[in-house]
XYZ file of C-alpha atoms in Angstrom:
420
model
C 54.175 51.031 -73.687
C 51.815 48.087 -76.081
C 48.313 47.796 -75.874
C 49.068 44.742 -74.043
C 51.060 46.000 -71.579
C 48.337 48.370 -69.882
C 47.070 45.270 -69.343
C 49.655 44.169 -67.067
C 49.517 47.861 -64.915
C 48.074 48.967 -61.998
C 47.551 52.142 -63.196
C 47.311 53.693 -58.993
C 50.588 52.503 -58.349
C 52.689 52.643 -61.305
C 53.722 49.003 -61.423
C 53.764 45.448 -63.021
C 51.226 43.238 -62.553
C 52.223 39.787 -61.439
C 49.572 36.878 -62.253
C 49.899 33.753 -61.118
C 48.518 30.843 -61.542
C 48.171 28.129 -58.622
C 46.695 24.776 -58.679
C 47.021 23.301 -55.299
C 47.413 19.706 -54.958
C 47.406 17.681 -51.820
C 48.651 14.102 -51.466
C 45.854 12.732 -49.540
C 42.895 11.887 -51.434
C 39.956 11.136 -49.639
C 38.121 9.362 -52.845
C 40.400 8.518 -54.642
C 44.786 7.964 -53.778
C 47.114 9.828 -56.097
C 44.139 11.265 -57.771
C 46.092 13.879 -59.115
C 48.761 12.065 -60.672
C 46.197 9.287 -61.797
C 46.456 9.316 -65.702
C 43.631 10.527 -68.040
C 43.356 9.406 -71.650
C 47.367 9.371 -71.171
C 48.171 12.548 -69.106
C 48.447 13.134 -65.790
C 45.324 14.551 -64.255
C 46.519 18.024 -63.142
C 49.035 17.562 -67.113
C 45.919 19.496 -68.265
C 45.279 22.094 -66.328
C 49.296 22.720 -66.239
C 49.154 22.308 -69.989
C 46.819 24.967 -70.422
C 47.902 27.273 -67.896
C 51.085 27.096 -69.285
C 50.244 28.186 -72.019
C 48.025 31.451 -71.322
C 49.805 34.600 -72.261
C 49.360 36.943 -69.896
C 50.519 34.868 -66.676
C 53.603 35.433 -65.620
C 54.005 31.677 -63.281
C 52.263 28.720 -63.404
C 52.851 27.277 -59.253
C 51.710 23.684 -57.628
C 51.499 23.934 -53.969
C 51.783 20.281 -52.676
C 53.093 18.310 -50.338
C 54.025 15.334 -51.249
C 57.333 14.519 -53.626
C 55.691 12.610 -56.307
C 53.560 15.239 -57.269
C 55.785 17.224 -56.807
C 58.483 15.399 -59.485
C 54.692 15.228 -62.053
C 54.480 18.751 -61.632
C 58.034 20.414 -62.768
C 57.427 17.222 -65.337
C 54.892 18.945 -67.103
C 56.957 22.773 -66.518
C 54.931 23.992 -63.521
C 57.274 25.723 -60.403
C 56.635 23.320 -56.437
C 56.565 25.334 -54.059
C 56.049 22.796 -50.565
C 53.252 23.215 -48.047
C 53.972 23.438 -44.565
C 51.796 20.203 -42.629
C 49.465 23.152 -40.877
C 48.122 23.451 -43.893
C 48.238 19.948 -45.493
C 45.741 18.463 -42.749
C 42.258 17.165 -43.323
C 40.410 20.296 -42.331
C 43.106 22.621 -43.776
C 41.171 25.090 -46.210
C 41.970 26.159 -49.556
C 42.021 29.443 -47.947
C 44.500 29.070 -45.989
C 47.279 27.005 -48.040
C 46.384 30.411 -50.581
C 47.298 32.515 -47.878
C 50.502 31.020 -47.011
C 51.359 30.700 -51.005
C 51.339 34.395 -50.739
C 53.167 35.153 -47.814
C 56.597 33.157 -49.189
C 55.094 34.962 -52.519
C 55.114 38.881 -52.363
C 55.347 39.355 -55.809
C 52.224 38.152 -56.676
C 49.480 40.609 -57.627
C 46.560 38.539 -58.858
C 45.704 34.339 -57.901
C 44.675 32.808 -60.409
C 43.697 29.526 -58.515
C 43.203 26.992 -60.772
C 41.312 23.157 -59.609
C 43.424 20.010 -61.277
C 40.471 18.751 -61.472
C 39.872 20.093 -64.185
C 40.572 18.389 -66.879
C 39.303 20.534 -69.999
C 40.007 24.114 -69.331
C 42.072 25.575 -72.336
C 44.292 29.290 -71.808
C 41.032 31.090 -73.957
C 38.916 30.542 -69.961
C 42.226 31.406 -68.624
C 42.919 34.259 -70.304
C 39.043 35.734 -70.824
C 38.483 35.140 -66.789
C 42.099 37.135 -66.530
C 41.217 39.998 -68.525
C 37.493 40.588 -66.517
C 40.036 41.283 -63.825
C 42.418 43.146 -65.782
C 40.044 45.307 -67.951
C 36.490 45.137 -66.384
C 37.467 45.944 -62.593
C 36.683 42.938 -60.947
C 38.310 41.538 -57.967
C 36.700 38.120 -57.961
C 35.950 36.253 -60.784
C 34.923 32.073 -60.625
C 33.981 29.881 -62.966
C 30.614 28.434 -63.523
C 28.221 26.555 -65.850
C 24.303 27.303 -65.978
C 22.770 24.002 -65.078
C 18.598 23.277 -66.132
C 17.487 21.513 -63.008
C 14.835 21.495 -61.286
C 15.612 21.592 -57.040
C 13.738 20.814 -54.351
C 14.475 20.963 -50.476
C 15.747 17.310 -48.995
C 12.348 15.076 -47.736
C 12.518 14.163 -44.176
C 9.785 11.608 -43.291
C 10.921 11.786 -39.227
C 10.189 14.924 -39.177
C 6.488 14.503 -41.469
C 8.219 17.491 -43.867
C 7.208 17.169 -48.000
C 9.640 18.499 -49.962
C 9.070 21.071 -51.353
C 10.063 22.845 -54.786
C 12.676 25.552 -55.030
C 13.219 27.288 -57.862
C 9.810 25.801 -60.357
C 6.065 26.012 -59.549
C 5.022 23.081 -60.776
C 1.585 23.972 -61.998
C 3.826 25.751 -64.436
C 6.444 23.905 -65.278
C 9.104 25.436 -68.081
C 9.722 23.579 -70.998
C 14.021 23.860 -70.518
C 14.328 25.673 -74.339
C 11.965 27.844 -72.423
C 13.833 28.586 -69.109
C 17.330 30.280 -68.755
C 18.392 27.587 -65.952
C 20.854 28.950 -63.221
C 23.932 29.890 -62.902
C 26.191 27.308 -60.265
C 29.776 27.504 -59.824
C 31.576 24.504 -62.004
C 34.445 24.655 -59.724
C 37.431 25.189 -62.866
C 39.274 28.235 -61.125
C 38.445 30.933 -59.006
C 41.072 34.249 -59.769
C 41.296 36.904 -56.879
C 43.099 39.938 -56.252
C 46.072 39.311 -53.982
C 43.995 41.536 -50.588
C 40.676 39.319 -51.374
C 42.784 36.480 -50.412
C 44.940 38.299 -47.548
C 41.690 39.746 -45.897
C 40.212 36.244 -45.831
C 36.804 37.551 -47.866
C 35.340 39.851 -45.723
C 35.561 42.368 -48.808
C 34.782 40.704 -52.671
C 33.954 44.071 -54.074
C 33.155 43.851 -57.670
C 32.714 40.002 -58.221
C 31.671 38.119 -61.001
C 31.303 34.803 -62.962
C 32.622 33.719 -66.189
C 30.281 31.175 -67.871
C 31.883 27.756 -69.284
C 30.040 26.072 -71.448
C 28.972 21.557 -70.011
C 31.124 20.217 -72.341
C 34.096 22.224 -70.473
C 32.753 21.561 -66.990
C 34.014 18.803 -65.512
C 35.169 17.938 -61.966
C 36.837 14.909 -61.111
C 35.093 13.730 -57.619
C 34.867 10.139 -57.460
C 36.476 6.947 -59.398
C 32.473 5.981 -61.332
C 33.768 9.649 -62.992
C 36.745 8.950 -64.425
C 35.870 6.834 -67.887
C 33.359 9.806 -68.157
C 35.438 12.322 -68.248
C 38.457 10.379 -70.484
C 36.110 10.765 -73.103
C 34.918 13.592 -72.474
C 38.763 14.702 -72.705
C 39.990 13.261 -75.774
C 36.881 15.289 -77.293
C 36.937 19.248 -75.617
C 40.646 18.674 -73.714
C 43.347 21.060 -74.547
C 46.300 19.155 -76.712
C 49.018 22.157 -76.744
C 49.491 24.542 -79.343
C 49.301 22.289 -82.308
C 45.957 20.884 -83.327
C 45.782 17.143 -83.786
C 46.305 16.167 -86.783
C 45.284 13.483 -89.211
C 48.862 11.296 -88.885
C 50.719 9.486 -92.082
C 53.254 7.679 -90.526
C 53.838 5.545 -86.504
C 57.311 4.925 -85.770
C 57.514 2.695 -82.897
C 60.890 1.838 -81.519
C 61.314 -1.899 -80.579
C 62.881 -2.201 -77.604
C 61.026 -1.211 -75.019
C 57.805 -0.383 -76.705
C 57.071 -3.127 -78.912
C 58.591 -5.529 -76.291
C 59.383 -5.252 -73.277
C 62.987 -5.184 -73.805
C 64.369 -8.434 -72.322
C 65.650 -11.278 -75.056
C 65.211 -14.759 -73.546
C 67.555 -17.710 -75.105
C 66.907 -21.183 -74.791
C 68.872 -24.591 -73.803
C 70.022 -24.850 -77.840
C 70.571 -20.638 -77.491
C 67.872 -19.773 -79.836
C 67.090 -15.630 -78.943
C 63.407 -15.196 -78.066
C 61.119 -11.453 -77.494
C 57.737 -11.959 -76.288
C 55.133 -9.493 -78.060
C 52.287 -8.634 -77.444
C 49.071 -9.829 -79.540
C 46.767 -6.539 -78.975
C 50.028 -5.207 -80.455
C 50.107 -7.009 -82.926
C 46.658 -5.850 -83.425
C 46.920 -2.497 -83.805
C 49.385 -2.304 -86.229
C 47.441 -3.751 -88.253
C 44.714 -1.331 -87.149
C 46.563 1.579 -87.924
C 47.239 -0.204 -91.439
C 43.856 -0.474 -91.981
C 43.695 3.525 -91.120
C 45.907 4.151 -94.455
C 48.808 5.233 -91.472
C 52.176 3.298 -92.487
C 53.471 1.231 -90.353
C 57.292 1.451 -88.855
C 59.616 -0.151 -86.336
C 62.608 1.816 -86.203
C 65.958 0.181 -83.202
C 68.911 2.037 -83.175
C 72.488 0.817 -82.792
C 73.080 0.047 -79.183
C 69.241 -1.954 -79.119
C 70.638 -5.319 -78.603
C 67.662 -6.961 -80.135
C 69.480 -9.106 -82.687
C 68.813 -8.223 -86.435
C 67.317 -11.378 -87.264
C 65.090 -11.745 -84.537
C 64.128 -8.011 -84.809
C 63.903 -8.654 -88.748
C 61.567 -11.824 -87.594
C 59.916 -9.477 -85.767
C 58.544 -7.023 -88.344
C 57.677 -10.031 -90.520
C 55.133 -10.722 -87.964
C 53.879 -7.575 -87.767
C 53.962 -7.091 -91.440
C 55.832 -3.764 -91.139
C 59.265 -2.373 -92.288
C 61.922 -1.767 -90.195
C 64.966 0.204 -89.820
C 67.224 -1.484 -88.019
C 70.541 -0.439 -85.751
C 69.601 3.137 -86.684
C 72.732 5.104 -85.332
C 70.756 8.426 -84.751
C 66.857 8.789 -85.341
C 66.007 11.435 -85.621
C 68.131 11.760 -89.093
C 66.803 9.168 -90.060
C 63.232 9.790 -89.731
C 64.262 13.260 -91.281
C 65.110 10.602 -94.695
C 61.671 8.673 -94.437
C 60.065 12.120 -94.438
C 61.010 14.027 -97.950
C 60.640 10.269 -98.972
C 57.515 9.759 -98.178
C 56.946 13.841 -98.859
C 55.346 14.558 -94.813
C 55.672 16.880 -92.156
C 57.062 16.408 -88.442
C 53.463 16.653 -87.657
C 52.396 13.476 -89.900
C 53.723 11.316 -87.310
C 53.264 9.753 -84.181
C 56.103 8.578 -82.316
C 56.688 5.865 -79.070
C 60.020 6.138 -77.762
C 61.228 5.203 -75.017
C 65.495 5.850 -74.479
C 67.449 8.877 -74.929
C 67.917 8.595 -78.406
C 64.517 9.381 -78.918
C 63.701 12.062 -77.192
C 64.293 14.573 -80.252
C 61.864 12.851 -81.933
C 59.787 13.260 -79.616
C 59.649 16.666 -79.180
C 59.125 16.904 -83.049
C 56.319 14.340 -83.818
C 52.890 16.063 -83.847
C 52.315 13.379 -81.027
C 54.443 11.575 -79.038
C 53.806 8.973 -76.938
C 55.702 7.311 -73.670
C 55.731 3.668 -71.906
C 55.221 4.353 -68.295
C 58.601 4.393 -66.260
C 60.584 6.155 -69.602
C 63.079 8.390 -68.074
C 62.505 11.887 -67.274
C 63.777 13.730 -70.111
C 61.068 11.254 -72.996
C 58.412 11.565 -69.961
C 58.776 15.407 -70.420
C 59.478 15.498 -74.360
C 56.030 13.045 -74.922
C 52.750 14.120 -75.229
C 51.050 11.177 -73.865
C 52.383 8.766 -71.149
C 50.769 5.224 -71.810
C 49.535 3.442 -68.990
C 49.655 -0.353 -70.151
C 54.152 -1.192 -69.740
C 55.956 -1.944 -73.233
C 55.513 -5.181 -74.779
C 51.868 -5.263 -72.815
C 49.607 -3.291 -75.195
C 51.002 -0.180 -74.728
C 51.563 0.218 -78.707
C 47.812 -0.349 -78.759
C 46.541 1.412 -76.549
C 48.606 4.610 -78.268
C 47.731 3.926 -81.478
C 43.781 3.742 -80.163
C 45.021 7.354 -78.927
C 45.890 8.274 -82.104
C 43.234 6.862 -84.519
C 40.752 9.019 -81.865
C 42.297 12.453 -82.169
C 42.446 11.756 -86.171
C 38.550 11.081 -85.604
C 38.849 14.023 -83.026
C 40.602 16.088 -86.021
C 38.152 15.105 -89.077
C 34.866 16.008 -86.394
C 35.461 19.061 -85.826
C 32.299 20.452 -87.265
C 30.699 18.147 -85.130
C 31.571 20.349 -81.959
C 29.461 23.422 -82.681
C 26.521 21.381 -83.000
C 26.289 19.592 -79.926
C 22.543 20.104 -78.252
C 23.738 22.417 -74.798
C 20.957 22.625 -73.528
C 20.160 19.771 -73.038
C 23.861 18.458 -72.759
């Protein structure tokens, strides 16, 4: 038996322990409608935790429990298995425990449930791995995610009762400095891991319990709309982007029809054909070029935009055009060979079926909203802005953010976590 195999064995029963990640994603969020699939930094919110779970080697399966068709569609696009919850556990009054117990009845093979919250986009595979090992190797039955907080707590003031607030965790005569105080451990809501029997008995007997402490920069929980822009900035810096690390991109390729334009061709009374572009997208091209990222427009042989019109568009954008390409992947590989680059150096914004191979291979790939399912699956980023109306600007901004992230990794090690 391999050393890692011993972690998967129940020594008392001599069987493999099935470890399942479970994300509960009900469609009836009251704070933010369909919050679980709202796009955060180019990725559906649930996609961030699914990406981390699917890249965790110790897990045997990754499930999403939902009552909503669109959440099911998105979860499957991101590689999860889906279980439809019953109406009985889809009510506003239904608890997470009710839903998990229903899951266990339907999945008798599961021994350990890794209940992960969809609203924790800064989760990484190593968080899951290390917490899971606390159950597999250290003998704990229940492990939850926590963060160290440095906040002084008081009782609630009730004026109608004439009661003043009372300090709960400090002596106000000896108020400690933050650096001299260990703080307090608080649940951060990222995940709750448990053996099957603990969940089946409704936590009546938990046995050995432990917390897994996460750093504050990874403890992001989205509950209300005002959290969204803050979370977006946080996830761009501290989120998990997959096994491939963000790189310093040297080349950006953009499909003409359906990315730089919205795919429409207008015909004037005189018969002249025209397309529309967004000024921000043209500015984005110059912005990338100023950061030494070459931009090339590319169109397939099936693109309805005539060559003369595409050339005029490229001239206005100030970049190179590859028009009428029969197969995009060999064309891109030829471009890379000419420039001494590799796929990881490429950012690719595409939309049609011929783009899928390039979207899969590129170091960073993006699609406009409403792209075909195959393209969405292959891409790492889904734009919020429509094609021809700011999609390239948004994708270019993301490219530059990741480039900055790659070149400023050392800054993360200098975070003042006590005062975070």
